Coordinates of C-alpha atoms and ligand atoms in Angstrom, one line a residue:
X1 CA -7.7 -34.2 -60.5
X2 CA -8.5 -30.6 -59.5
X3 CA -7.2 -28.3 -56.8
X4 CA -9.6 -27.6 -54.0
X5 CA -8.3 -24.1 -53.6
X6 CA -5.6 -21.9 -55.3
X7 CA -3.9 -18.9 -53.7
X8 CA -0.9 -16.6 -54.2
X9 CA 0.2 -17.3 -50.7
X10 CA -0.8 -20.2 -48.4
X11 CA -0.2 -19.4 -44.8
X12 CA -0.2 -22.4 -42.5
X13 CA -0.8 -21.2 -38.9
X14 CA -2.9 -18.4 -37.4
X15 CA -0.9 -17.1 -34.5
X16 CA 1.1 -13.9 -34.4
X17 CA 3.4 -14.9 -37.2
X18 CA 0.9 -16.3 -39.7
X19 CA -1.8 -13.5 -39.3
X20 CA 0.9 -10.8 -39.5
X21 CA 2.2 -12.2 -42.8
X22 CA -1.4 -12.5 -44.1
X23 CA -2.3 -9.0 -43.2
X24 CA 0.9 -7.4 -44.4
X25 CA 0.5 -9.0 -47.9
X26 CA -3.3 -9.1 -48.3
X27 CA -3.8 -5.8 -50.2
X28 CA -1.7 -7.2 -53.0
X29 CA -2.3 -11.0 -53.0
X30 CA -4.9 -13.7 -52.6
X31 CA -4.2 -15.5 -49.3
X32 CA -5.4 -18.7 -47.7
X33 CA -4.8 -19.0 -43.9
X34 CA -5.0 -22.5 -42.5
X35 CA -5.5 -23.3 -38.8
X36 CA -5.8 -26.8 -37.4
X37 CA -7.9 -25.5 -34.5
X38 CA -9.9 -22.3 -34.0
X39 CA -8.1 -19.2 -35.2
X40 CA -6.8 -18.4 -31.7
X41 CA -5.7 -21.9 -30.6
X42 CA -1.9 -21.3 -30.8
X43 CA 0.5 -20.1 -28.2
X44 CA 0.1 -16.4 -29.1
X45 CA -3.2 -16.1 -27.3
X46 CA -1.5 -17.4 -24.1
X47 CA 1.4 -14.9 -24.0
X48 CA 1.2 -13.0 -20.7
X49 CA 4.3 -10.8 -20.3
X50 CA 4.5 -8.7 -23.5
X51 CA 6.6 -7.7 -26.5
X52 CA 10.2 -6.3 -26.2
X53 CA 11.1 -3.2 -28.2
X54 CA 13.1 -0.1 -27.8
X55 CA 10.4 2.4 -26.9
X56 CA 11.9 4.8 -24.4
X57 CA 14.5 7.6 -24.6
X58 CA 16.7 5.9 -22.0
X59 CA 16.9 2.7 -24.0
X60 CA 18.9 2.0 -27.2
X61 CA 19.1 -0.5 -30.0
X62 CA 22.6 -1.3 -28.8
X63 CA 21.4 -2.2 -25.3
X64 CA 18.6 -4.4 -26.7
X65 CA 21.1 -6.1 -29.0
X66 CA 23.6 -6.6 -26.2
X67 CA 21.0 -8.1 -23.8
X68 CA 19.8 -10.5 -26.5
X69 CA 23.4 -11.6 -27.3
X70 CA 24.1 -12.2 -23.6
X71 CA 21.0 -14.4 -23.2
X72 CA 21.9 -16.4 -26.4
X73 CA 25.2 -17.6 -24.9
X74 CA 27.3 -17.1 -28.0
X75 CA 25.0 -18.6 -30.6
X76 CA 22.9 -15.6 -31.7
X77 CA 23.4 -14.4 -35.3
X78 CA 24.2 -10.7 -35.0
X79 CA 22.4 -9.8 -38.3
X80 CA 19.2 -11.4 -37.1
X81 CA 19.4 -9.7 -33.7
X82 CA 20.0 -6.3 -35.3
X83 CA 17.2 -6.9 -37.8
X84 CA 14.7 -7.8 -35.1
X85 CA 15.7 -5.1 -32.7
X86 CA 15.8 -2.2 -35.2
X87 CA 12.4 -3.2 -36.6
X88 CA 10.9 -3.5 -33.2
X89 CA 9.4 0.0 -32.8
X90 CA 7.9 -0.2 -36.3
X91 CA 6.3 -3.6 -35.4
X92 CA 4.8 -2.1 -32.3
X93 CA 3.5 0.8 -34.3
X94 CA 1.8 -1.5 -36.8
X95 CA 0.1 -3.5 -33.9
X96 CA -1.2 -0.2 -32.5
X97 CA -2.6 0.6 -36.0
X98 CA -4.3 -2.8 -36.0
X99 CA -6.1 -1.8 -32.8
X100 CA -4.0 -3.5 -30.0
X101 CA -4.6 -1.5 -26.9
X102 CA -1.3 -1.6 -25.0
X103 CA -1.2 -0.2 -21.4
X104 CA -0.3 3.5 -21.3
X105 CA 1.0 5.7 -18.6
X106 CA 0.3 9.3 -17.6
X107 CA 3.7 10.7 -18.4
X108 CA 4.9 8.6 -21.3
X109 CA 3.0 7.0 -24.2
X110 CA 3.3 3.3 -23.3
X111 CA 3.8 1.5 -20.0
X112 CA 7.0 -0.6 -20.2
X113 CA 7.9 -3.5 -17.9
X114 CA 11.3 -5.0 -17.3
X115 CA 11.8 -8.8 -17.5
X116 CA 14.7 -11.2 -16.9
X117 CA 17.7 -10.6 -19.1
X118 CA 16.6 -7.0 -20.1
X119 CA 18.8 -4.2 -18.7
X120 CA 16.0 -1.7 -19.4
X121 CA 12.2 -1.3 -19.2
X122 CA 11.3 -2.2 -22.8
X123 CA 8.3 -4.7 -22.7
X124 CA 5.1 -3.2 -24.0
X125 CA 2.0 -5.1 -22.7
X126 CA -1.7 -5.2 -22.4
X127 CA -2.1 -6.0 -18.6
X128 CA -1.0 -9.6 -18.1
X129 CA -2.8 -10.8 -21.3
X130 CA -0.8 -9.3 -24.1
X131 CA -1.1 -12.3 -26.4
X132 CA -4.9 -12.3 -26.1
X133 CA -5.1 -8.6 -27.0
X134 CA -2.8 -9.1 -30.1
X135 CA -4.6 -12.2 -31.3
X136 CA -8.1 -10.7 -30.9
X137 CA -7.1 -7.6 -32.9
X138 CA -5.4 -9.6 -35.7
X139 CA -8.3 -12.1 -35.8
X140 CA -10.8 -9.3 -36.5
X141 CA -8.7 -7.7 -39.2
X142 CA -8.1 -11.1 -40.9
X143 CA -11.8 -12.0 -40.9
X144 CA -12.7 -8.6 -42.4
X145 CA -10.1 -8.6 -45.2
X146 CA -11.7 -9.5 -48.6
X147 CA -8.5 -11.1 -49.9
X148 CA -8.0 -13.5 -47.0
X149 CA -9.8 -16.8 -46.8
X150 CA -9.6 -18.5 -43.4
X151 CA -9.9 -22.2 -43.0
X152 CA -10.2 -23.1 -39.3
X153 CA -10.1 -26.8 -38.3
X154 CA -8.0 -27.6 -41.3
X155 CA -4.7 -29.3 -40.7
X156 CA -1.7 -29.3 -43.0
X157 CA -0.4 -32.8 -43.6
X158 CA 2.5 -32.3 -45.9
X159 CA 4.0 -29.8 -48.4
X160 CA 3.7 -30.6 -52.1
X161 CA 6.7 -30.6 -54.4
X162 CA 6.9 -32.0 -58.0
X163 CA 10.2 -33.7 -57.2
X164 CA 12.5 -34.1 -54.3
X165 CA 14.3 -30.8 -53.5
X166 CA 12.1 -28.9 -56.0
X167 CA 10.1 -25.8 -55.1
X168 CA 7.1 -26.1 -52.8
X169 CA 3.9 -25.7 -54.8
X170 CA 1.2 -26.2 -52.1
X171 CA 0.1 -28.5 -49.4
X172 CA -2.2 -31.3 -48.6
X173 CA -4.8 -30.1 -46.0
X174 CA -6.9 -32.4 -43.9
X175 CA -10.4 -31.1 -43.3
X176 CA -11.1 -32.2 -39.7
X177 CA -14.9 -32.0 -40.1
X178 CA -15.3 -33.9 -43.4
X179 CA -12.1 -36.0 -42.9
X180 CA -11.2 -35.4 -46.5
X181 CA -7.7 -34.5 -47.6
X182 CA -7.8 -31.4 -49.8
X183 CA -5.2 -30.1 -52.3
X184 CA -4.3 -26.4 -51.9
X185 CA -2.1 -25.0 -54.6
X186 CA -0.1 -21.7 -54.1
X187 CA 2.7 -19.7 -55.5
X188 CA 4.3 -19.5 -52.1
X189 CA 3.8 -21.3 -48.8
X190 CA 4.6 -19.9 -45.4
X191 CA 4.7 -22.2 -42.4
X192 CA 3.8 -20.4 -39.1
X193 CA 2.9 -23.4 -37.0
X194 CA 4.5 -22.4 -33.7
X195 CA 6.7 -24.5 -31.5
X196 CA 7.1 -28.1 -30.5
X197 CA 7.0 -28.0 -26.7
X198 CA 4.3 -30.8 -26.6
X199 CA 7.1 -33.3 -27.2
X200 CA 7.4 -33.1 -23.5
X201 CA 5.0 -34.5 -20.9
X202 CA 4.6 -31.2 -19.1
X203 CA 4.3 -28.0 -21.1
X204 CA 2.9 -24.5 -20.8
X205 CA 1.9 -24.7 -24.5
X206 CA -1.6 -25.3 -25.9
X207 CA -2.4 -28.7 -27.5
X208 CA -1.4 -27.9 -31.0
X209 CA 2.3 -27.1 -30.3
X210 CA 3.4 -30.4 -31.9
X211 CA 6.1 -29.1 -34.2
X212 CA 4.1 -29.8 -37.4
X213 CA 5.8 -27.1 -39.5
X214 CA 9.3 -28.1 -38.4
X215 CA 8.6 -31.8 -39.3
X216 CA 6.9 -30.8 -42.6
X217 CA 9.8 -28.6 -43.6
X218 CA 12.3 -31.3 -42.7
X219 CA 10.5 -33.8 -44.9
X220 CA 10.6 -31.3 -47.7
X221 CA 14.4 -31.0 -47.5
X222 CA 15.0 -28.0 -45.1
X223 CA 17.9 -28.0 -42.6
X224 CA 17.1 -27.4 -38.9
X225 CA 19.3 -25.7 -36.3
X226 CA 19.8 -25.8 -32.5
X227 CA 16.9 -28.1 -31.7
X228 CA 18.5 -29.1 -28.4
X229 CA 17.7 -25.7 -26.9
X230 CA 14.2 -26.0 -25.3
X231 CA 13.3 -23.5 -22.7
X232 CA 11.6 -24.8 -19.5
X233 CA 9.5 -22.6 -17.3
X234 CA 10.3 -23.6 -13.7
X235 CA 6.9 -23.5 -12.1
X236 CA 3.7 -24.7 -13.8
X237 CA 0.7 -25.9 -11.8
X238 CA 0.7 -29.7 -11.4
X239 CA -2.8 -31.0 -11.3
X240 CA -4.2 -34.1 -13.0
X241 CA -7.3 -32.4 -14.2
X242 CA -6.0 -29.0 -15.1
X243 CA -4.2 -28.1 -18.4
X244 CA -0.7 -26.8 -17.5
X245 CA -0.9 -23.3 -16.2
X246 CA 2.0 -21.0 -15.5
X247 CA 2.6 -19.9 -12.0
X248 CA 4.4 -16.6 -12.5
X249 CA 8.0 -16.2 -11.3
X250 CA 6.7 -13.1 -9.4
X251 CA 5.3 -15.5 -6.8
X252 CA 8.9 -16.4 -5.8
X253 CA 9.8 -12.7 -6.1
X254 CA 7.1 -12.0 -3.4
X255 CA 8.5 -14.5 -1.0
X256 CA 7.1 -17.8 -2.3
X257 CA 9.3 -20.8 -1.2
X258 CA 9.9 -24.0 -3.1
X259 CA 9.6 -27.0 -0.8
X260 CA 9.5 -30.8 -1.0
X261 CA 6.5 -32.9 0.1
X262 CA 7.9 -33.0 3.7
X263 CA 8.0 -29.2 3.8
X264 CA 11.8 -29.0 3.4
X265 CA 13.3 -26.1 1.4
X266 CA 15.9 -27.1 -1.1
X267 CA 17.0 -24.4 -3.5
X268 CA 19.7 -22.9 -1.3
X269 CA 21.7 -26.1 -1.7
X270 CA 21.9 -25.3 -5.5
X271 CA 22.4 -21.5 -5.5
X272 CA 23.0 -18.8 -2.9
X273 CA 20.1 -16.8 -4.4
X274 CA 17.8 -19.7 -3.6
X275 CA 14.2 -18.8 -4.8
X276 CA 15.6 -15.7 -6.7
X277 CA 18.1 -17.7 -8.8
X278 CA 17.6 -17.5 -12.6
X279 CA 14.9 -19.6 -14.3
X280 CA 17.2 -22.3 -15.7
X281 CA 18.9 -22.9 -12.3
X282 CA 15.6 -23.2 -10.5
X283 CA 14.2 -25.5 -13.2
X284 CA 17.3 -27.7 -12.9
X285 CA 17.1 -27.9 -9.1
X286 CA 13.5 -29.0 -9.2
X287 CA 14.3 -31.6 -11.9
X288 CA 17.1 -32.9 -9.8
X289 CA 14.9 -33.3 -6.7
X290 CA 12.0 -34.8 -8.6
X291 CA 14.4 -37.4 -10.2
X292 CA 16.2 -38.1 -6.9
X293 CA 12.9 -38.7 -5.0
X294 CA 10.9 -40.1 -7.9
X295 CA 8.4 -37.4 -7.0
X296 CA 5.6 -36.2 -9.3
X297 CA 6.0 -32.6 -8.3
X298 CA 7.4 -30.1 -5.8
X299 CA 5.5 -27.3 -4.0
X300 CA 5.5 -23.5 -4.1
X301 CA 4.4 -22.1 -0.8
X302 CA 3.3 -18.4 -0.4
X303 CA 0.7 -19.2 2.3
X304 CA 2.8 -17.4 5.0
X305 CA 2.0 -14.1 3.3
X306 CA -1.1 -12.2 4.3
X307 CA -4.2 -13.6 2.4
X308 CA -5.3 -10.1 1.2
X309 CA -1.8 -9.5 -0.2
X310 CA -1.9 -12.7 -2.1
X311 CA -5.3 -12.1 -3.6
X312 CA -4.4 -8.5 -4.5
X313 CA -1.0 -9.4 -6.2
X314 CA -2.0 -12.7 -7.8
X315 CA -5.7 -12.6 -8.6
X316 CA -5.5 -14.9 -11.6
X317 CA -3.3 -17.5 -10.0
X318 CA -5.4 -17.4 -6.9
X319 CA -8.6 -17.9 -8.9
X320 CA -7.2 -20.7 -11.2
X321 CA -5.8 -22.6 -8.2
X322 CA -9.0 -22.2 -6.3
X323 CA -10.9 -23.6 -9.3
X324 CA -8.7 -26.6 -9.0
X325 CA -9.3 -27.1 -5.3
X326 CA -6.1 -25.3 -4.1
X327 CA -6.4 -22.4 -1.7
X328 CA -3.0 -20.7 -2.1
X329 CA -3.5 -18.6 1.0
X330 CA -3.7 -21.7 3.1
X331 CA -1.7 -24.4 1.3
X332 CA 1.3 -24.9 -1.1
X333 CA 0.8 -25.1 -4.8
X334 CA 2.0 -28.3 -6.5
X335 CA 4.3 -27.3 -9.4
X336 CA 6.5 -28.9 -12.1
X337 CA 8.8 -27.3 -14.6
X338 CA 7.3 -27.4 -18.1
X339 CA 8.6 -27.1 -21.6
X340 CA 7.9 -23.5 -22.7
X341 CA 9.7 -22.4 -25.9
X342 CA 11.4 -24.1 -28.8
X343 CA 14.5 -22.0 -29.6
X344 CA 15.7 -24.0 -32.6
X345 CA 13.8 -24.7 -35.8
X346 CA 13.9 -24.5 -39.5
X347 CA 16.9 -22.4 -40.7
X348 CA 15.8 -19.2 -42.4
X349 CA 17.5 -16.0 -43.6
X350 CA 16.4 -12.5 -42.6
X351 CA 13.4 -12.7 -45.0
X352 CA 12.1 -16.0 -43.6
X353 CA 13.3 -17.9 -46.7
X354 CA 14.3 -21.6 -46.3
X355 CA 16.5 -24.0 -48.2
X356 CA 13.6 -24.9 -50.4
X357 CA 12.3 -22.4 -53.0
X358 CA 8.8 -21.2 -52.5
X359 CA 8.8 -22.1 -48.8
X360 CA 9.0 -19.5 -45.9
X361 CA 9.1 -20.3 -42.2
X362 CA 8.3 -17.7 -39.6
X363 CA 7.6 -17.4 -35.9
X364 CA 8.5 -20.1 -33.3
X365 CA 9.0 -22.8 -36.0
X366 CA 11.9 -20.9 -37.5
X367 CA 15.5 -20.7 -36.4
X368 CA 16.5 -17.2 -37.5
X369 CA 19.5 -16.9 -35.3
X370 CA 17.8 -14.4 -32.9
X371 CA 17.6 -16.6 -29.8
X372 CA 20.9 -18.6 -30.0
X373 CA 21.1 -21.0 -27.1
X374 CA 18.5 -19.2 -24.9
X375 CA 15.6 -17.0 -25.7
X376 CA 15.4 -13.7 -23.9
X377 CA 11.9 -13.1 -22.5
X378 CA 9.4 -11.3 -24.8
X379 CA 11.7 -11.4 -27.8
X380 CA 9.7 -14.2 -29.4
X381 CA 6.6 -12.3 -30.2
X382 CA 8.7 -9.5 -31.6
X383 CA 10.4 -12.0 -33.9
X384 CA 7.0 -13.2 -35.2
X385 CA 6.0 -9.6 -36.2
X386 CA 9.3 -8.6 -37.7
X387 CA 10.0 -11.7 -39.8
X388 CA 6.4 -12.0 -41.0
X389 CA 6.7 -8.4 -42.3
X390 CA 10.1 -9.2 -44.0
X391 CA 8.7 -12.4 -45.5
X392 CA 5.6 -10.5 -46.8
X393 CA 7.7 -7.9 -48.5
X394 CA 10.0 -10.5 -50.1
X395 CA 7.1 -12.5 -51.4
X396 CA 5.2 -9.5 -52.8
X397 CA 8.3 -8.4 -54.7
X398 CA 8.5 -11.8 -56.4
X399 CA 4.9 -12.6 -56.8
X400 CA 4.5 -11.6 -60.5
X401 CA 7.6 -13.5 -61.6
X402 CA 6.7 -16.7 -59.7
X403 CA 5.4 -19.7 -61.8
X404 CA 1.7 -20.1 -61.7
X405 CA 0.2 -22.6 -59.2
X406 CA 0.1 -26.2 -60.5
X407 CA -2.6 -28.8 -60.4
X408 CA -1.8 -31.1 -57.5
X409 CA -2.5 -34.8 -57.7
X410 CA -5.4 -36.0 -55.5
X411 CA -4.5 -37.5 -52.1
X412 CA -4.3 -41.3 -52.6
X413 CA -6.2 -43.3 -50.0
X414 CA -6.6 -46.4 -52.1
X415 CA -4.2 -48.5 -50.0
X416 CA -5.2 -47.6 -46.5
X417 CA -8.1 -48.6 -44.2
X418 CA -9.6 -47.3 -41.0
X419 CA -7.5 -48.0 -38.0
X420 CA -8.5 -51.1 -36.0
X421 CA -6.5 -50.0 -32.9
X422 CA -6.7 -46.3 -32.0
X423 CA -5.0 -47.3 -28.7
X424 CA -1.7 -47.6 -30.5
X425 CA -1.7 -43.9 -31.3
X426 CA -2.7 -42.8 -27.7
X427 CA -0.1 -45.2 -26.2
X428 CA 2.7 -44.0 -28.4
X429 CA 1.8 -40.3 -27.7
X430 CA 2.1 -41.0 -24.0
X431 CA 5.3 -43.1 -24.2
X432 CA 7.0 -40.5 -26.5
X433 CA 6.3 -37.5 -24.2
X434 CA 7.3 -39.4 -21.1
X435 CA 10.5 -40.6 -22.7
X436 CA 11.4 -37.0 -23.8
X437 CA 10.5 -35.7 -20.3
X438 CA 12.6 -38.3 -18.4
X439 CA 15.6 -38.6 -20.7
X440 CA 15.8 -35.4 -22.8
X441 CA 14.6 -32.8 -20.4
X442 CA 16.3 -30.2 -18.3
X443 CA 19.3 -32.2 -17.2
X444 CA 20.8 -34.6 -19.8
X445 CA 23.5 -37.2 -20.0
X446 CA 24.8 -39.2 -23.0
X447 CA 23.3 -42.4 -21.4
X448 CA 19.9 -40.8 -21.0
X449 CA 20.0 -39.5 -24.5
X450 CA 21.0 -42.9 -25.9
X451 CA 18.2 -44.6 -24.0
X452 CA 15.7 -42.1 -25.5
X453 CA 17.1 -42.5 -29.0
X454 CA 16.6 -46.3 -28.8
X455 CA 12.9 -45.8 -27.8
X456 CA 12.3 -43.0 -30.3
X457 CA 13.8 -45.1 -33.2
X458 CA 11.4 -47.9 -32.3
X459 CA 8.4 -45.6 -32.0
X460 CA 9.3 -43.9 -35.3
X461 CA 9.3 -47.2 -37.1
X462 CA 6.0 -48.3 -35.6
X463 CA 4.3 -44.9 -36.3
X464 CA 5.6 -44.8 -39.9
X465 CA 4.2 -48.3 -40.4
X466 CA 0.8 -47.2 -38.9
X467 CA 0.8 -44.1 -41.1
X468 CA 1.4 -46.2 -44.2
X469 CA -1.5 -48.5 -43.5
X470 CA -4.3 -46.6 -41.9
X471 CA -6.5 -43.6 -42.8
X472 CA -5.0 -40.4 -41.1
X473 CA -6.5 -38.7 -38.1
X474 CA -5.3 -35.4 -36.4
X475 CA -3.8 -37.4 -33.5
X476 CA -1.9 -39.7 -35.9
X477 CA -0.6 -36.7 -37.9
X478 CA 0.6 -34.9 -34.7
X479 CA 2.2 -38.1 -33.4
X480 CA 4.1 -38.5 -36.7
X481 CA 5.4 -35.0 -36.4
X482 CA 6.2 -35.3 -32.7
X483 CA 8.3 -38.3 -33.3
X484 CA 10.2 -36.6 -36.0
X485 CA 10.9 -33.5 -33.9
X486 CA 11.9 -35.7 -30.9
X487 CA 14.4 -37.4 -33.1
X488 CA 15.8 -34.1 -34.2
X489 CA 16.1 -32.9 -30.6
X490 CA 17.8 -36.0 -29.4
X491 CA 20.3 -36.1 -32.3
X492 CA 21.1 -32.4 -31.7
X493 CA 21.5 -32.9 -28.0
X494 CA 23.9 -35.9 -28.6
X495 CA 25.9 -33.8 -31.0
X496 CA 26.6 -31.0 -28.4
X497 CA 29.5 -32.0 -26.2
X498 CA 29.3 -29.1 -23.8
X499 CA 26.7 -27.3 -21.6
X500 CA 25.6 -24.0 -23.1
X501 CA 22.5 -21.9 -22.7
X502 CA 19.5 -24.2 -22.2
X503 CA 21.4 -27.4 -23.0
X504 CA 22.8 -28.8 -19.7
X505 CA 24.6 -32.2 -19.6
X506 CA 26.2 -33.8 -16.6
X507 CA 28.8 -35.4 -18.9
X508 CA 30.1 -32.1 -20.3
X509 CA 29.3 -29.5 -17.7
X510 CA 31.7 -26.9 -19.1
X511 CA 31.3 -24.4 -22.0
X512 CA 33.4 -25.3 -25.0
X513 CA 35.8 -22.6 -26.3
X514 CA 34.1 -22.3 -29.6
X515 CA 30.4 -21.6 -30.1
X516 CA 29.0 -23.6 -33.0
X517 CA 25.4 -24.2 -34.2
X518 CA 24.0 -27.7 -34.3
X519 CA 22.8 -28.1 -37.9
X520 CA 21.0 -31.2 -39.2
X521 CA 20.5 -31.8 -42.8
X522 CA 17.9 -34.2 -44.3
X523 CA 19.4 -37.1 -46.1
Ligands
LIG601 C1 2.0 -19.5 -21.6 C2 2.9 -18.7 -22.6 C3 3.3 -17.5 -22.3 C4 4.1 -16.8 -23.2 N1 4.5 -15.5 -23.0 C5 5.2 -14.8 -23.9 C6 5.4 -13.4 -23.7 O1 5.0 -12.8 -22.8 N2 6.2 -12.7 -24.7 C7 6.7 -13.4 -25.8 O2 7.3 -12.7 -26.6 N3 6.4 -14.7 -26.0 C8 5.7 -15.4 -25.1 N4 5.4 -16.7 -25.3 C9 5.9 -17.3 -26.5 C10 5.0 -16.8 -27.7 O3 3.7 -16.8 -27.3 C11 5.1 -17.7 -28.9 O4 6.5 -18.0 -29.2 C12 4.5 -17.1 -30.1 O5 3.1 -16.8 -29.8 C13 4.5 -18.1 -31.3 O6 3.7 -17.5 -32.3 P1 3.6 -18.3 -33.7 O7 2.7 -17.5 -34.6 O8 4.9 -18.7 -34.2 O9 2.8 -19.7 -33.3 P2 1.4 -19.9 -32.5 O10 0.9 -18.7 -31.9 O11 1.7 -21.1 -31.6 O12 0.4 -20.4 -33.7 C14 0.6 -21.6 -34.4 C15 -0.5 -21.7 -35.3 O13 -0.3 -22.8 -36.2 C16 -1.4 -23.7 -36.3 N5 -0.9 -25.0 -36.7 C17 0.0 -25.8 -36.1 N6 0.2 -26.9 -36.8 C18 -0.7 -26.8 -37.8 C19 -1.0 -27.7 -38.9 N7 -0.4 -28.9 -39.1 N8 -1.9 -27.3 -39.8 C20 -2.6 -26.1 -39.7 N9 -2.3 -25.3 -38.6 C21 -1.4 -25.6 -37.8 C22 -2.0 -23.6 -34.9 O14 -3.4 -24.0 -34.9 C23 -1.9 -22.1 -34.6 O15 -2.9 -21.4 -35.3 C24 4.6 -17.4 -24.4 C25 4.2 -18.7 -24.7 C26 3.3 -19.4 -23.8 C27 2.9 -20.8 -24.1

């Protein structure tokens, strides 16, 4: 029995949240950063639009707060919103110090764009690849820091506690190359594992967004909040061989029309603004038509515009579609809505602290109260930077008084064998994500949710049985977490007897008088 590694702080996840915490604390603590893929495999590197912060004289904290509260449909926590907004400029300043090259203008320092829900231009960006610019700069700093040890292709399996409900003292980490499970001991553990949008069949998120941190924290005794609020992007490329790729809403803004397979337009039947209706209305209309017709996708057609105009305005979309055999100057683009952002998560306070001592959760895995029932565009990256900084400050203040790391018992593999039927895992992955897509997606009913619950209960039982008997693999670990998160989403959705923000149910189409969080507590 010996620890494989010992740290002051073990950070699980290497996106915006995890790397910020690591760098903010690294001058004063020994830090281990774990990533189940390569360092840049999370959603951060995919972010296109930018980061919201009050950066111009015409803008104000009050305006940013008010816009965020409006998007959140009555469920934002005002202290969390203020904390995020008021620390926004400082977070951007820190990123600039790390070398992130945001777009600048001739007359003002930074170029700001305006996005849905924002009443002002306040989104700083690096062209249309902001996430990549942030991730690349932070990667370099992390790799260069002598106090940070990076473990890529290492996957956290579970948190370690000496007894149920007691402080978190480390984590079991699966080394994907050697297939050994390692014991990492630490004074503090921070989960920064991103969202859970891969519970759905179609998603804009990269492969690893399987809600691992949410499931691990739940198993360790943390409450979760508002898991029913999942944001769907209305138009992602639908192509059997391509990973899901966002088709920007600007295509509709420039005259793109949504049509069915027979060429008929349909959005004007749902909203007078047709193609220019807000994101959630467009997503709902597409979902309705796909379900009504049993169609695999609908189509977004901009081919009536001049070919030069299309190529000039949408060079990346043009190129990506062309690589997949679609010439958007000549033919419509097959699209589906796709799960994009997990608004709910593990409940934390303003310092990222959870219900369990020693455990912090930051970034998309957390429910800080910032997003409420609907995330406002470009607030999510800001939340990562602000809460990672707050968590680092809190941890450093307590570091000397925290109990020393413990010796963690070795991972016990004595009662498991190699799987004889890998197909069980792949089948259940597929079934789970289809079930979530069909019954727990954009438009819900109690009947659909109950149908999903029955299937998820059965899958959970089967997966738990499999987990108990066979040696673990990354796919099995992700599936186990996905089924936990799916269960949390369905239970939260069943508990909400109204339509609010991103949760829309045909059984309760109205907004309730009182706005109440959905909070689930582990038994
Ligand atoms: C296509 C796209 C566009 C977006 N555009 C914007 C935008 O313009 N502005 C904005 O504010 N937000 C945007 N978002 C949302 C934003 O990118 C994410 O919310 C944010 O990047 C989440 O950061 P994070 O650090 O919490 O998680 P991530 O960046 O997702 O990182 C999660 C990390 O955890 C690791 N991990 C997960 N599970 C484990 C495990 N079990 N063991 C070890 N490691 C693990 C992953 O490998 C990864 O390193 C976009 C998202 C997508 C998908």
